[in-house]
Tab-separated table of C-alpha atoms in Angstrom:
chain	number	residue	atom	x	y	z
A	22	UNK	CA	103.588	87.713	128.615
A	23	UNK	CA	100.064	88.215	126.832
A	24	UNK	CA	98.859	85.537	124.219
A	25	UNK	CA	97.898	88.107	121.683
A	26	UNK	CA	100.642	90.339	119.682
A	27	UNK	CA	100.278	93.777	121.501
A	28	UNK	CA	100.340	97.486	120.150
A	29	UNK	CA	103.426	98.415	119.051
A	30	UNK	CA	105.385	94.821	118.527
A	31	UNK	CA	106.844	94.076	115.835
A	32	UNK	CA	104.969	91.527	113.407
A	33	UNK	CA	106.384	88.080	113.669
A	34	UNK	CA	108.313	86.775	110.532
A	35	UNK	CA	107.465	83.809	108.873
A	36	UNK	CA	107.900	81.410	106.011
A	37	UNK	CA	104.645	79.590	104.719
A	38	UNK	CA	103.199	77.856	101.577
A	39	UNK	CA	100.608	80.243	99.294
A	40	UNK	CA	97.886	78.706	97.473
A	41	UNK	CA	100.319	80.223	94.168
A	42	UNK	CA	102.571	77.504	94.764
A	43	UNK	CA	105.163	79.676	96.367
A	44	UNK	CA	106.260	80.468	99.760
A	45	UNK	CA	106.089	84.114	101.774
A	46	UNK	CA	107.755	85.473	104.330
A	47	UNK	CA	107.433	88.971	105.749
A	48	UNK	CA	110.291	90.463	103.302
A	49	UNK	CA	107.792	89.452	100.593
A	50	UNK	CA	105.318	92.297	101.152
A	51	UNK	CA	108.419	94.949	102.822
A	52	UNK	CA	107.462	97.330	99.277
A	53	UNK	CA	103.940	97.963	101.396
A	54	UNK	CA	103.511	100.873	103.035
A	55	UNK	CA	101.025	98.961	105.151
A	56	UNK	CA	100.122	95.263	106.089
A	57	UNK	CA	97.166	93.462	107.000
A	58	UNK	CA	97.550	89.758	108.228
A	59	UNK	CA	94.704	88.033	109.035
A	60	UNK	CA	93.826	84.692	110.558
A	61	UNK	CA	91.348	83.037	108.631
A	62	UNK	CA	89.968	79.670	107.123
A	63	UNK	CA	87.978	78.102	104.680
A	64	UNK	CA	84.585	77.014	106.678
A	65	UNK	CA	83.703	79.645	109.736
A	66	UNK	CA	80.424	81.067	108.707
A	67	UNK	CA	82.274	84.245	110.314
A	68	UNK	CA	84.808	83.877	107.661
A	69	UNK	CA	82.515	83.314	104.874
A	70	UNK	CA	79.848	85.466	106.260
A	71	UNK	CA	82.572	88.179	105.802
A	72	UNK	CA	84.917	87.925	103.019
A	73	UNK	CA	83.444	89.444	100.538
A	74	UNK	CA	83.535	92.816	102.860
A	75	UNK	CA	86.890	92.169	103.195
A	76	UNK	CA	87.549	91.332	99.440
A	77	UNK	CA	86.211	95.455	99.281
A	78	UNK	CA	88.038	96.829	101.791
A	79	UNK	CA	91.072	94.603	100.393
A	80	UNK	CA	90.728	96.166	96.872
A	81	UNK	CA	90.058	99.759	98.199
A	82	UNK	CA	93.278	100.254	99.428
A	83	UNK	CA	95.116	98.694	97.268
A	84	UNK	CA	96.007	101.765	95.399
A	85	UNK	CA	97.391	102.984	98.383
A	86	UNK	CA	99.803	100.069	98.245
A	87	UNK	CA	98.373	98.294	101.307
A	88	UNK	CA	98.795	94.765	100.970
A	89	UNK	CA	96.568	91.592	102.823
A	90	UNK	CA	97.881	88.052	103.650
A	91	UNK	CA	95.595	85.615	104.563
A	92	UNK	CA	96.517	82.646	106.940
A	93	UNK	CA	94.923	79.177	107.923
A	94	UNK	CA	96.211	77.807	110.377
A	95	UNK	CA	93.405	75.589	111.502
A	96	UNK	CA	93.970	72.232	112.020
A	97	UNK	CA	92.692	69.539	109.559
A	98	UNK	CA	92.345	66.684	111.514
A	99	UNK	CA	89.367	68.752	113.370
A	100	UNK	CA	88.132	70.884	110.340
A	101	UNK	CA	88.933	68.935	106.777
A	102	UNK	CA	87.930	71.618	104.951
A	103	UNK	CA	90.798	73.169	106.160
A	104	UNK	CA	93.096	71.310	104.279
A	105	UNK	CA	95.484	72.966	102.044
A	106	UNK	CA	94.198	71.633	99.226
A	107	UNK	CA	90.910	72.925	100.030
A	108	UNK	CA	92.761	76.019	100.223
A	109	UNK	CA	93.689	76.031	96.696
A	110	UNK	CA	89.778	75.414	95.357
A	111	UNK	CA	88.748	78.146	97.311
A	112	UNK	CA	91.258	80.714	95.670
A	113	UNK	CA	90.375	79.126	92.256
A	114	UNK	CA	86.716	79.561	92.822
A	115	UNK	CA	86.882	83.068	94.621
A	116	UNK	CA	90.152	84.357	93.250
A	117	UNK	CA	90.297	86.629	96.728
A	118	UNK	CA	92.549	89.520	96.503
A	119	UNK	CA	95.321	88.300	99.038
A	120	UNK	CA	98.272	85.896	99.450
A	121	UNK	CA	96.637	83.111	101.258
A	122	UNK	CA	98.894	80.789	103.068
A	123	UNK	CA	99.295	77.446	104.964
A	124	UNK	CA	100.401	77.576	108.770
A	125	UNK	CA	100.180	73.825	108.928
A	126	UNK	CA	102.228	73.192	112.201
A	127	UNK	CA	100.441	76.606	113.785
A	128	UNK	CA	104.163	78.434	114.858
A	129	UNK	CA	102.867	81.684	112.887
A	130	UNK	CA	99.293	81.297	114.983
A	131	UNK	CA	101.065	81.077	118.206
A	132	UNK	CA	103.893	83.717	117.190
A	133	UNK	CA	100.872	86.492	116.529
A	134	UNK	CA	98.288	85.089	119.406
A	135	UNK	CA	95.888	84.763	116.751
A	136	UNK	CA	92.375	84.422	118.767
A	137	UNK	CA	89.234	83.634	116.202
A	138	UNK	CA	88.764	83.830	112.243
A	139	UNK	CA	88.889	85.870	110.841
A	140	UNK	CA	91.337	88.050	113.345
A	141	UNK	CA	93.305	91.066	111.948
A	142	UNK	CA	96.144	92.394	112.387
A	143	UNK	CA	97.782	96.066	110.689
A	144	UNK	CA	101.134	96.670	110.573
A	145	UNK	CA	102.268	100.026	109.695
A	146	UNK	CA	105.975	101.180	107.466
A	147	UNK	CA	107.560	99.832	110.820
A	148	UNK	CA	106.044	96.481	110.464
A	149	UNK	CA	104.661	97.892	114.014
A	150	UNK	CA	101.524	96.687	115.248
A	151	UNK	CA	98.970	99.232	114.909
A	152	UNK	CA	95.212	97.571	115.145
A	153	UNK	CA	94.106	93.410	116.039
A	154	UNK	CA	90.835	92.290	116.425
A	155	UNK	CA	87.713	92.051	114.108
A	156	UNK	CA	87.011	93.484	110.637
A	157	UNK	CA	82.934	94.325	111.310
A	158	UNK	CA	80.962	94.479	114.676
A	159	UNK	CA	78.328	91.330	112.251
A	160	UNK	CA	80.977	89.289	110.136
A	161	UNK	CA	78.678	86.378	109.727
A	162	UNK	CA	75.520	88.863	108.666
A	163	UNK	CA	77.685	91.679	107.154
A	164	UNK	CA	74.771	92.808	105.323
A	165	UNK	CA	73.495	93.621	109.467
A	166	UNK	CA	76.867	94.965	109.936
A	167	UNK	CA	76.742	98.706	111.506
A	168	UNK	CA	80.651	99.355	111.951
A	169	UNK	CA	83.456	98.519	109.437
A	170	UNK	CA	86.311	98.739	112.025
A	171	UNK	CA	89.249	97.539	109.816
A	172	UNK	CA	87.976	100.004	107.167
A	173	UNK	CA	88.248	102.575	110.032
A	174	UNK	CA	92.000	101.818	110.787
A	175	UNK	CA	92.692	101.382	107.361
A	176	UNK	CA	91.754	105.001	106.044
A	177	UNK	CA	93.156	106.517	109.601
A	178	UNK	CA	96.145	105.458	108.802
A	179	UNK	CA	96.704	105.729	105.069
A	180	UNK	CA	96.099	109.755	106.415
A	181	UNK	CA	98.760	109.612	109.024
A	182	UNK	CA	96.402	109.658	111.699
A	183	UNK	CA	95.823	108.460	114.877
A	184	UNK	CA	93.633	105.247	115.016
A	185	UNK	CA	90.567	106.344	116.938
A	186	UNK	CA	89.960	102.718	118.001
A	187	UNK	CA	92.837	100.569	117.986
A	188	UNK	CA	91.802	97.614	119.546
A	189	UNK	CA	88.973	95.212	119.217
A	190	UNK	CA	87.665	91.719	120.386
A	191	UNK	CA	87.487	89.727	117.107
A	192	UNK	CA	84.403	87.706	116.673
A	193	UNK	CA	84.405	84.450	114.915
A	194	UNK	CA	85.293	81.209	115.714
A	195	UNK	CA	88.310	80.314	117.414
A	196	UNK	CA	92.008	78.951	115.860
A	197	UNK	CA	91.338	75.193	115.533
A	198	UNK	CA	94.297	73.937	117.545
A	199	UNK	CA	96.180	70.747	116.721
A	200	UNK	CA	94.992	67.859	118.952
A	201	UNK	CA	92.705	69.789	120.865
A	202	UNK	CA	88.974	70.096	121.360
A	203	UNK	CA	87.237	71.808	118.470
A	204	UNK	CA	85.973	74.544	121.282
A	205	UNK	CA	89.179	74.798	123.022
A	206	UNK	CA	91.637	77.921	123.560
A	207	UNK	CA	95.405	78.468	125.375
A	208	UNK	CA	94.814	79.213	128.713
A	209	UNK	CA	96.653	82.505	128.589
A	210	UNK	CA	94.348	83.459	125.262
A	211	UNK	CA	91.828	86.462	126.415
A	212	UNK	CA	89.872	89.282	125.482
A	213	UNK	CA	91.326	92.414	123.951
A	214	UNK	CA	89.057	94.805	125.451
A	215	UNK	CA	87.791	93.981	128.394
A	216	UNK	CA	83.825	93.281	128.123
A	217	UNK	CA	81.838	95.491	129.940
């Protein structure tokens, strides 16, 4: 069994904290004709490097009812910026346009396969896995960014079209698993595309 969600599972419920002071589960965002769930964090220069691309692409297709959940599930004991209640300052300060949540004991990390942050994931009506890996080919120099590929997917499929490129290695750092060295990753974790 791969590590990583693949094409055409379903997404993996779940049940997590939001920086609102409420908690989310998938049946939360079932009105959206689309979801994006994406692994992310408060520190990774990837992540930072990046949001405010994704913040736009976030907002774009918003009209078309898409909707974007954010998840840390980094662990704080290695990364204490990570904290939850780091969490909230960041939303106060940024004000992001997502649902940012708190997978503390890492079960929704695991459940998806998530690899790096920031790592998306779009589901489609079906809550079918359509597209995983990165948002740009440069997320910690988006301004040297040449290809938007979760804008790509995005538009595809808001025009019932086929995604031209489906799959993608996210680049970032990885998940910051509980108890483990900063660097490390699940032995079964790999690359989506195989590097050339």
């Amino acid at each position: 069994m791969a590590f990583t969600l693949q094409l055409g599972e379903q997404a993996p419920d779940f049940s997590l904290p939001a920086t609102d002071g409420k908690t989310y589960s998938l049946q939360d965002f079932a009105g959206a004709p689309v979801l994006v769930v994406f692994f992310t964090c408060n520190h990774c220069p990837y992540v930072v490097g990046s949001d405010e691309v994704t913040r736009h692409t976030a907002l774009k297709y918003k009209e078309q009812g898409v909707a974007f959940v954010g998840i840390n599930a980094n662990s704080e004991i290695t990364k204490p910026d990570d904290s939850f209640d780091h969490m909230v300052q960041r939303m106060e300060e940024q004000k992001f346009p997502w649902t940012y949540l708190r997978d503390k004991d890492q079960t929704v990390a695991k459940a998806y396969g998530a690899l790096r942050t920031p790592h998306f994931y779009v589901f489609d009506g079906e809550r079918k896995l359509v597209y995983s890996g990165r948002g740009l080919d440069n997320p910690r120099e988006s301004e040297k960014a040449t290809v938007n590929d979760l804008d790509r997917a995005l538009s595809e499929l808001v025009a019932g079209q086929p995604l031209s490129v489906p799959l993608t290695n996210p680049i970032g750092c990885n998940v910051k698993w509980e108890g483990q060295d900063e660097h490390w990753m699940p032995a079964d974790a790999c690359d989506l595309v195989p590097r050339s």
